[in-house]
Structures are given as structure tokens and as C-alpha cells.
Amino acid sequence: MIASVNGTIAHVGLDHVVVEVGGVGMRVLVPPQVAAEVRTGQETQLATSLVVREDSLTLFGFLDVDTREVFETVQSVSGVGPRLALALVAVLSPAELSRAVQTEDLAALTSVPGIGKKGAQRLVLELAGKLPTDLGGEAAAPAAEPTGGDAGEPAWAAQVREALEGLGWNATQAAKATRTVVEQHAQDTGPAPALPVLLREALREAAS
């Protein structure tokens, strides 16, 4: 199993990054928060999980071990594959997911695209006692950087909207959630919050 990769970011996509390791570019699927935090040319280390299928080898990457462990653990639940597991850890932090399972918070679990009431009940039942409870805080993230966007909206809005669509919300839902976050920060006079913070705010709006 490939437990981690350490190298230079050669490319950043909406749902993946390419990390150069020993002259080889490794394509790693990541939550949108990870893609938002890294930059081309940056040295990085990702905690990774290799998913082996009959016709593919897919590497998933995360900024911390806690998230990787939760990503792997939730796949023990019937009906949860790596793509749905990725959506879970994108919408809910490890601490939030653990708390939702412990308190049987079905509303929080069904906020994830692809998780219905029955799926949330399965998560609660099958993950009971399996998720870590002693979870560290989230790593600090750089501030959002301009990348271009539609006229009248901040540059980061397009990235947030595309990330929501990549996680399963439709264009209308993604646009509405993004617009709400834009309005919430319309009067800010200082630097924009970190892009992962903006993404999490939009995820919460989309799930509400």
C-alpha cells in the first residue's frame, strides 16, 4: 500500500493533483479542500490510500492521517465506495463525521450528496465505535488567491461553485450556495478568508 507521497506539485485540478515523485508524476484524487490549499511548484506531503480494482489502481490523497483513516473506515459500510467516501470527508471533517455517528445525527449525514436516510442509518449502525475520537485540529491554510471569475463576483467564487458541482450538487444548488457565501463576505474589507474556509461555508450552505 502507498501510505504517503512526498514531492513537488506539478498540476492542480478541481478534484486531483499530480505530484512528481522521483521523476514520476503520480495522479492523486483529492477532496476540493486539498486542491484549494496546494499550489503548482509547491513541495507537499499527502497521506494516501490506494484503492485497487480489477481494472484500475486509484490513489486518493489527504492533508492529514485522520482524514485518510476516516476515508478508509467508511468504506467498510455496505454501499459506500471510494467516491462516496471522498464526498463524506469533503463535506464533513473527521471530527464532524465522528460526532454525527456518535449522536446519530442523520441530518448531518444526509447533507452529503448520495447519502439518503437509509444510508445514514447504515453509517450510524456500521461505524459505531470504529471512528477515531481523539482528532487533531485542521491545518492552517493559505488565503484564497485570485483566479478569475464572473463579473461582479470575487475570483474565488468560481472555484467554490465548481467544487460543489464536483461533489454532486447540481448547478443551481451550487450557484445558490456560492452566492450566499459571496453575500456573507460582501462587506469584508480585509483579505479574503482561506479558500478551504470558503469551501466549507459553501458546503454547509448547500447541505442546509
PDB file of C-alpha atoms in Angstrom:
ATOM      1  CA  MET A   1       0.000   0.000   0.000  1.00  0.00           C
ATOM      2  CA  ILE A   2       1.192   3.543  -0.754  1.00  0.00           C
ATOM      3  CA  ALA A   3       0.682   5.309   2.590  1.00  0.00           C
ATOM      4  CA  SER A   4       2.070   8.698   1.559  1.00  0.00           C
ATOM      5  CA  VAL A   5       3.637  10.639  -1.282  1.00  0.00           C
ATOM      6  CA  ASN A   6       6.151  13.431  -0.893  1.00  0.00           C
ATOM      7  CA  GLY A   7       7.138  15.588  -3.830  1.00  0.00           C
ATOM      8  CA  THR A   8       6.503  18.645  -5.972  1.00  0.00           C
ATOM      9  CA  ILE A   9       3.019  19.609  -7.143  1.00  0.00           C
ATOM     10  CA  ALA A  10       3.171  19.549 -10.947  1.00  0.00           C
ATOM     11  CA  HIS A  11      -0.511  20.179 -11.617  1.00  0.00           C
ATOM     12  CA  VAL A  12      -3.634  21.097  -9.639  1.00  0.00           C
ATOM     13  CA  GLY A  13      -7.063  20.137 -10.946  1.00  0.00           C
ATOM     14  CA  LEU A  14     -10.519  20.520  -9.452  1.00  0.00           C
ATOM     15  CA  ASP A  15     -10.541  17.012  -7.958  1.00  0.00           C
ATOM     16  CA  HIS A  16      -6.941  15.864  -8.308  1.00  0.00           C
ATOM     17  CA  VAL A  17      -3.303  16.850  -8.139  1.00  0.00           C
ATOM     18  CA  VAL A  18      -0.234  15.474  -9.877  1.00  0.00           C
ATOM     19  CA  VAL A  19       2.765  15.004  -7.589  1.00  0.00           C
ATOM     20  CA  GLU A  20       6.224  14.449  -9.069  1.00  0.00           C
ATOM     21  CA  VAL A  21       7.967  11.726  -7.079  1.00  0.00           C
ATOM     22  CA  GLY A  22      11.369  10.577  -8.280  1.00  0.00           C
ATOM     23  CA  GLY A  23      10.690  11.778 -11.827  1.00  0.00           C
ATOM     24  CA  VAL A  24       7.273  10.113 -11.968  1.00  0.00           C
ATOM     25  CA  GLY A  25       4.038  12.127 -11.971  1.00  0.00           C
ATOM     26  CA  MET A  26       1.506  10.496  -9.655  1.00  0.00           C
ATOM     27  CA  ARG A  27      -2.151  11.462 -10.183  1.00  0.00           C
ATOM     28  CA  VAL A  28      -3.875  11.672  -6.808  1.00  0.00           C
ATOM     29  CA  LEU A  29      -7.615  12.216  -6.357  1.00  0.00           C
ATOM     30  CA  VAL A  30      -8.278  14.666  -3.527  1.00  0.00           C
ATOM     31  CA  PRO A  31     -11.165  16.491  -1.810  1.00  0.00           C
ATOM     32  CA  PRO A  32     -11.650  20.053  -3.117  1.00  0.00           C
ATOM     33  CA  GLN A  33     -10.218  21.480   0.098  1.00  0.00           C
ATOM     34  CA  VAL A  34      -6.872  19.835  -0.683  1.00  0.00           C
ATOM     35  CA  ALA A  35      -6.842  21.081  -4.278  1.00  0.00           C
ATOM     36  CA  ALA A  36      -7.555  24.564  -2.921  1.00  0.00           C
ATOM     37  CA  GLU A  37      -4.660  24.514  -0.468  1.00  0.00           C
ATOM     38  CA  VAL A  38      -1.784  23.349  -2.669  1.00  0.00           C
ATOM     39  CA  ARG A  39      -0.067  25.263  -5.448  1.00  0.00           C
ATOM     40  CA  THR A  40       1.890  24.238  -8.549  1.00  0.00           C
ATOM     41  CA  GLY A  41       5.592  24.054  -7.714  1.00  0.00           C
ATOM     42  CA  GLN A  42       4.949  23.591  -4.004  1.00  0.00           C
ATOM     43  CA  GLU A  43       6.595  20.771  -2.074  1.00  0.00           C
ATOM     44  CA  THR A  44       3.942  18.738  -0.298  1.00  0.00           C
ATOM     45  CA  GLN A  45       3.329  15.502   1.546  1.00  0.00           C
ATOM     46  CA  LEU A  46      -0.024  13.763   1.291  1.00  0.00           C
ATOM     47  CA  ALA A  47      -1.347  10.883   3.353  1.00  0.00           C
ATOM     48  CA  THR A  48      -2.638   8.483   0.704  1.00  0.00           C
ATOM     49  CA  SER A  49      -4.872   5.475   0.242  1.00  0.00           C
ATOM     50  CA  LEU A  50      -4.535   3.149  -2.743  1.00  0.00           C
ATOM     51  CA  VAL A  51      -7.814   1.666  -3.981  1.00  0.00           C
ATOM     52  CA  VAL A  52      -7.262  -1.469  -6.064  1.00  0.00           C
ATOM     53  CA  ARG A  53      -9.873  -2.611  -8.547  1.00  0.00           C
ATOM     54  CA  GLU A  54      -9.708  -5.313 -11.201  1.00  0.00           C
ATOM     55  CA  ASP A  55      -9.211  -2.735 -13.938  1.00  0.00           C
ATOM     56  CA  SER A  56      -7.676   0.212 -12.084  1.00  0.00           C
ATOM     57  CA  LEU A  57      -5.367   1.483  -9.364  1.00  0.00           C
ATOM     58  CA  THR A  58      -6.546   4.792  -7.895  1.00  0.00           C
ATOM     59  CA  LEU A  59      -4.630   6.863  -5.364  1.00  0.00           C
ATOM     60  CA  PHE A  60      -6.530   9.180  -3.025  1.00  0.00           C
ATOM     61  CA  GLY A  61      -4.707  11.860  -1.039  1.00  0.00           C
ATOM     62  CA  PHE A  62      -5.338  13.911   2.091  1.00  0.00           C
ATOM     63  CA  LEU A  63      -3.506  16.550   4.100  1.00  0.00           C
ATOM     64  CA  ASP A  64      -3.622  14.554   7.347  1.00  0.00           C
ATOM     65  CA  VAL A  65      -3.712  10.957   8.537  1.00  0.00           C
ATOM     66  CA  ASP A  66      -7.016  11.395  10.409  1.00  0.00           C
ATOM     67  CA  THR A  67      -8.893  12.134   7.193  1.00  0.00           C
ATOM     68  CA  ARG A  68      -7.259   9.205   5.391  1.00  0.00           C
ATOM     69  CA  GLU A  69      -8.211   6.829   8.202  1.00  0.00           C
ATOM     70  CA  VAL A  70     -11.814   8.012   8.158  1.00  0.00           C
ATOM     71  CA  PHE A  71     -11.890   7.723   4.343  1.00  0.00           C
ATOM     72  CA  GLU A  72     -10.763   4.100   4.601  1.00  0.00           C
ATOM     73  CA  THR A  73     -13.022   3.243   7.543  1.00  0.00           C
ATOM     74  CA  VAL A  74     -16.274   4.477   5.993  1.00  0.00           C
ATOM     75  CA  GLN A  75     -15.710   2.177   3.022  1.00  0.00           C
ATOM     76  CA  SER A  76     -16.369  -0.757   5.354  1.00  0.00           C
ATOM     77  CA  VAL A  77     -20.037   0.281   5.298  1.00  0.00           C
ATOM     78  CA  SER A  78     -22.110  -1.585   2.707  1.00  0.00           C
ATOM     79  CA  GLY A  79     -22.826   0.606  -0.307  1.00  0.00           C
ATOM     80  CA  VAL A  80     -20.022   3.094   0.374  1.00  0.00           C
ATOM     81  CA  GLY A  81     -17.285   3.105  -2.256  1.00  0.00           C
ATOM     82  CA  PRO A  82     -14.281   5.403  -2.567  1.00  0.00           C
ATOM     83  CA  ARG A  83     -16.141   8.163  -4.434  1.00  0.00           C
ATOM     84  CA  LEU A  84     -18.868   8.395  -1.799  1.00  0.00           C
ATOM     85  CA  ALA A  85     -16.244   8.160   0.941  1.00  0.00           C
ATOM     86  CA  LEU A  86     -14.446  11.098  -0.679  1.00  0.00           C
ATOM     87  CA  ALA A  87     -17.672  13.126  -0.644  1.00  0.00           C
ATOM     88  CA  LEU A  88     -18.169  12.285   3.038  1.00  0.00           C
ATOM     89  CA  VAL A  89     -14.755  13.565   4.100  1.00  0.00           C
ATOM     90  CA  ALA A  90     -15.150  16.608   1.846  1.00  0.00           C
ATOM     91  CA  VAL A  91     -18.444  17.686   3.399  1.00  0.00           C
ATOM     92  CA  LEU A  92     -17.728  16.610   6.985  1.00  0.00           C
ATOM     93  CA  SER A  93     -14.417  16.879   8.798  1.00  0.00           C
ATOM     94  CA  PRO A  94     -13.263  13.738  10.666  1.00  0.00           C
ATOM     95  CA  ALA A  95     -14.441  15.262  13.955  1.00  0.00           C
ATOM     96  CA  GLU A  96     -17.822  16.247  12.495  1.00  0.00           C
ATOM     97  CA  LEU A  97     -18.369  12.806  10.962  1.00  0.00           C
ATOM     98  CA  SER A  98     -17.386  11.041  14.173  1.00  0.00           C
ATOM     99  CA  ARG A  99     -19.737  13.268  16.163  1.00  0.00           C
ATOM    100  CA  ALA A 100     -22.584  12.710  13.687  1.00  0.00           C
ATOM    101  CA  VAL A 101     -22.219   8.936  14.015  1.00  0.00           C
ATOM    102  CA  GLN A 102     -21.963   9.040  17.809  1.00  0.00           C
ATOM    103  CA  THR A 103     -25.021  11.272  18.197  1.00  0.00           C
ATOM    104  CA  GLU A 104     -26.979   9.602  15.365  1.00  0.00           C
ATOM    105  CA  ASP A 105     -27.269  12.939  13.589  1.00  0.00           C
ATOM    106  CA  LEU A 106     -28.939  11.733  10.394  1.00  0.00           C
ATOM    107  CA  ALA A 107     -29.457  15.291   9.143  1.00  0.00           C
ATOM    108  CA  ALA A 108     -25.698  15.896   9.060  1.00  0.00           C
ATOM    109  CA  LEU A 109     -25.049  12.605   7.287  1.00  0.00           C
ATOM    110  CA  THR A 110     -27.773  13.099   4.668  1.00  0.00           C
ATOM    111  CA  SER A 111     -26.281  16.502   3.840  1.00  0.00           C
ATOM    112  CA  VAL A 112     -23.710  14.566   1.806  1.00  0.00           C
ATOM    113  CA  PRO A 113     -24.754  14.033  -1.849  1.00  0.00           C
ATOM    114  CA  GLY A 114     -25.524  10.350  -2.358  1.00  0.00           C
ATOM    115  CA  ILE A 115     -26.415   9.652   1.288  1.00  0.00           C
ATOM    116  CA  GLY A 116     -30.129   9.143   1.925  1.00  0.00           C
ATOM    117  CA  LYS A 117     -31.881   8.350   5.184  1.00  0.00           C
ATOM    118  CA  LYS A 118     -31.300   4.594   4.910  1.00  0.00           C
ATOM    119  CA  GLY A 119     -27.657   5.157   4.014  1.00  0.00           C
ATOM    120  CA  ALA A 120     -27.226   7.462   7.007  1.00  0.00           C
ATOM    121  CA  GLN A 121     -28.771   4.827   9.270  1.00  0.00           C
ATOM    122  CA  ARG A 122     -26.324   2.243   7.907  1.00  0.00           C
ATOM    123  CA  LEU A 123     -23.423   4.612   8.601  1.00  0.00           C
ATOM    124  CA  VAL A 124     -24.545   5.063  12.207  1.00  0.00           C
ATOM    125  CA  LEU A 125     -25.058   1.331  12.709  1.00  0.00           C
ATOM    126  CA  GLU A 126     -21.926   0.042  10.991  1.00  0.00           C
ATOM    127  CA  LEU A 127     -19.497   2.774  12.058  1.00  0.00           C
ATOM    128  CA  ALA A 128     -20.396   2.715  15.743  1.00  0.00           C
ATOM    129  CA  GLY A 129     -17.136   2.537  17.716  1.00  0.00           C
ATOM    130  CA  LYS A 130     -14.970   2.465  14.580  1.00  0.00           C
ATOM    131  CA  LEU A 131     -14.185   6.142  14.036  1.00  0.00           C
ATOM    132  CA  PRO A 132     -11.366   7.855  15.959  1.00  0.00           C
ATOM    133  CA  THR A 133     -12.493  10.179  18.743  1.00  0.00           C
ATOM    134  CA  ASP A 134      -9.162  11.893  19.514  1.00  0.00           C
ATOM    135  CA  LEU A 135      -8.804  14.024  16.412  1.00  0.00           C
ATOM    136  CA  GLY A 136      -6.331  16.840  15.885  1.00  0.00           C
ATOM    137  CA  GLY A 137      -7.221  20.278  14.603  1.00  0.00           C
ATOM    138  CA  GLU A 138      -7.201  21.231  10.967  1.00  0.00           C
ATOM    139  CA  ALA A 139      -4.017  22.524   9.424  1.00  0.00           C
ATOM    140  CA  ALA A 140      -3.743  26.218   8.706  1.00  0.00           C
ATOM    141  CA  ALA A 141      -4.445  27.138   5.115  1.00  0.00           C
ATOM    142  CA  PRO A 142      -3.264  29.921   2.861  1.00  0.00           C
ATOM    143  CA  ALA A 143      -5.622  32.728   1.931  1.00  0.00           C
ATOM    144  CA  ALA A 144      -7.631  32.460  -1.248  1.00  0.00           C
ATOM    145  CA  GLU A 145      -5.877  33.785  -4.311  1.00  0.00           C
ATOM    146  CA  PRO A 146      -7.445  35.471  -7.346  1.00  0.00           C
ATOM    147  CA  THR A 147      -8.043  33.073 -10.232  1.00  0.00           C
ATOM    148  CA  GLY A 148     -10.600  34.945 -12.287  1.00  0.00           C
ATOM    149  CA  GLY A 149     -14.388  34.696 -12.209  1.00  0.00           C
ATOM    150  CA  ASP A 150     -17.632  36.141 -13.498  1.00  0.00           C
ATOM    151  CA  ALA A 151     -18.071  39.901 -13.423  1.00  0.00           C
ATOM    152  CA  GLY A 152     -19.482  41.128 -10.141  1.00  0.00           C
ATOM    153  CA  GLU A 153     -18.269  38.226  -8.012  1.00  0.00           C
ATOM    154  CA  PRO A 154     -14.971  37.576  -6.242  1.00  0.00           C
ATOM    155  CA  ALA A 155     -12.396  35.455  -8.027  1.00  0.00           C
ATOM    156  CA  TRP A 156     -12.753  32.541  -5.623  1.00  0.00           C
ATOM    157  CA  ALA A 157     -16.482  32.084  -6.304  1.00  0.00           C
ATOM    158  CA  ALA A 158     -15.985  30.069  -9.496  1.00  0.00           C
ATOM    159  CA  GLN A 159     -13.695  27.613  -7.708  1.00  0.00           C
ATOM    160  CA  VAL A 160     -16.194  27.155  -4.886  1.00  0.00           C
ATOM    161  CA  ARG A 161     -19.070  26.649  -7.321  1.00  0.00           C
ATOM    162  CA  GLU A 162     -17.146  24.096  -9.406  1.00  0.00           C
ATOM    163  CA  ALA A 163     -16.064  22.211  -6.288  1.00  0.00           C
ATOM    164  CA  LEU A 164     -19.676  21.864  -5.167  1.00  0.00           C
ATOM    165  CA  GLU A 165     -20.714  20.565  -8.580  1.00  0.00           C
ATOM    166  CA  GLY A 166     -17.829  18.092  -8.490  1.00  0.00           C
ATOM    167  CA  LEU A 167     -19.162  16.719  -5.207  1.00  0.00           C
ATOM    168  CA  GLY A 168     -22.604  16.030  -6.620  1.00  0.00           C
ATOM    169  CA  TRP A 169     -24.733  19.155  -6.231  1.00  0.00           C
ATOM    170  CA  ASN A 170     -26.407  20.419  -9.383  1.00  0.00           C
ATOM    171  CA  ALA A 171     -25.515  23.761 -10.958  1.00  0.00           C
ATOM    172  CA  THR A 172     -28.478  25.572  -9.414  1.00  0.00           C
ATOM    173  CA  GLN A 173     -27.725  24.327  -5.888  1.00  0.00           C
ATOM    174  CA  ALA A 174     -24.026  25.100  -6.257  1.00  0.00           C
ATOM    175  CA  ALA A 175     -24.719  28.608  -7.561  1.00  0.00           C
ATOM    176  CA  LYS A 176     -27.182  29.352  -4.742  1.00  0.00           C
ATOM    177  CA  ALA A 177     -24.803  28.197  -2.005  1.00  0.00           C
ATOM    178  CA  THR A 178     -21.900  30.102  -3.528  1.00  0.00           C
ATOM    179  CA  ARG A 179     -23.989  33.264  -3.883  1.00  0.00           C
ATOM    180  CA  THR A 180     -24.927  33.059  -0.191  1.00  0.00           C
ATOM    181  CA  VAL A 181     -21.265  32.859   0.842  1.00  0.00           C
ATOM    182  CA  VAL A 182     -20.394  35.735  -1.506  1.00  0.00           C
ATOM    183  CA  GLU A 183     -23.098  37.859   0.126  1.00  0.00           C
ATOM    184  CA  GLN A 184     -21.868  36.950   3.602  1.00  0.00           C
ATOM    185  CA  HIS A 185     -18.407  38.297   2.737  1.00  0.00           C
ATOM    186  CA  ALA A 186     -19.524  41.213   0.571  1.00  0.00           C
ATOM    187  CA  GLN A 187     -18.689  43.775   3.259  1.00  0.00           C
ATOM    188  CA  ASP A 188     -15.285  42.318   4.168  1.00  0.00           C
ATOM    189  CA  THR A 189     -12.559  44.935   3.910  1.00  0.00           C
ATOM    190  CA  GLY A 190      -9.567  42.723   4.686  1.00  0.00           C
ATOM    191  CA  PRO A 191      -8.060  39.809   2.765  1.00  0.00           C
ATOM    192  CA  ALA A 192     -10.398  37.047   1.638  1.00  0.00           C
ATOM    193  CA  PRO A 193     -10.647  34.089   4.029  1.00  0.00           C
ATOM    194  CA  ALA A 194      -8.694  30.955   3.146  1.00  0.00           C
ATOM    195  CA  LEU A 195     -10.272  29.168   0.187  1.00  0.00           C
ATOM    196  CA  PRO A 196     -10.811  25.935   2.180  1.00  0.00           C
ATOM    197  CA  VAL A 197     -12.762  28.001   4.747  1.00  0.00           C
ATOM    198  CA  LEU A 198     -14.935  29.430   1.975  1.00  0.00           C
ATOM    199  CA  LEU A 199     -15.451  25.940   0.560  1.00  0.00           C
ATOM    200  CA  ARG A 200     -16.567  24.610   3.932  1.00  0.00           C
ATOM    201  CA  GLU A 201     -19.002  27.527   4.340  1.00  0.00           C
ATOM    202  CA  ALA A 202     -20.461  26.789   0.898  1.00  0.00           C
ATOM    203  CA  LEU A 203     -20.687  23.075   1.658  1.00  0.00           C
ATOM    204  CA  ARG A 204     -22.702  23.852   4.757  1.00  0.00           C
ATOM    205  CA  GLU A 205     -24.994  26.156   2.806  1.00  0.00           C
ATOM    206  CA  ALA A 206     -25.520  23.537   0.106  1.00  0.00           C
ATOM    207  CA  ALA A 207     -26.283  20.887   2.705  1.00  0.00           C
ATOM    208  CA  SER A 208     -28.762  23.019   4.645  1.00  0.00           C
TER     209      SER A 208
END
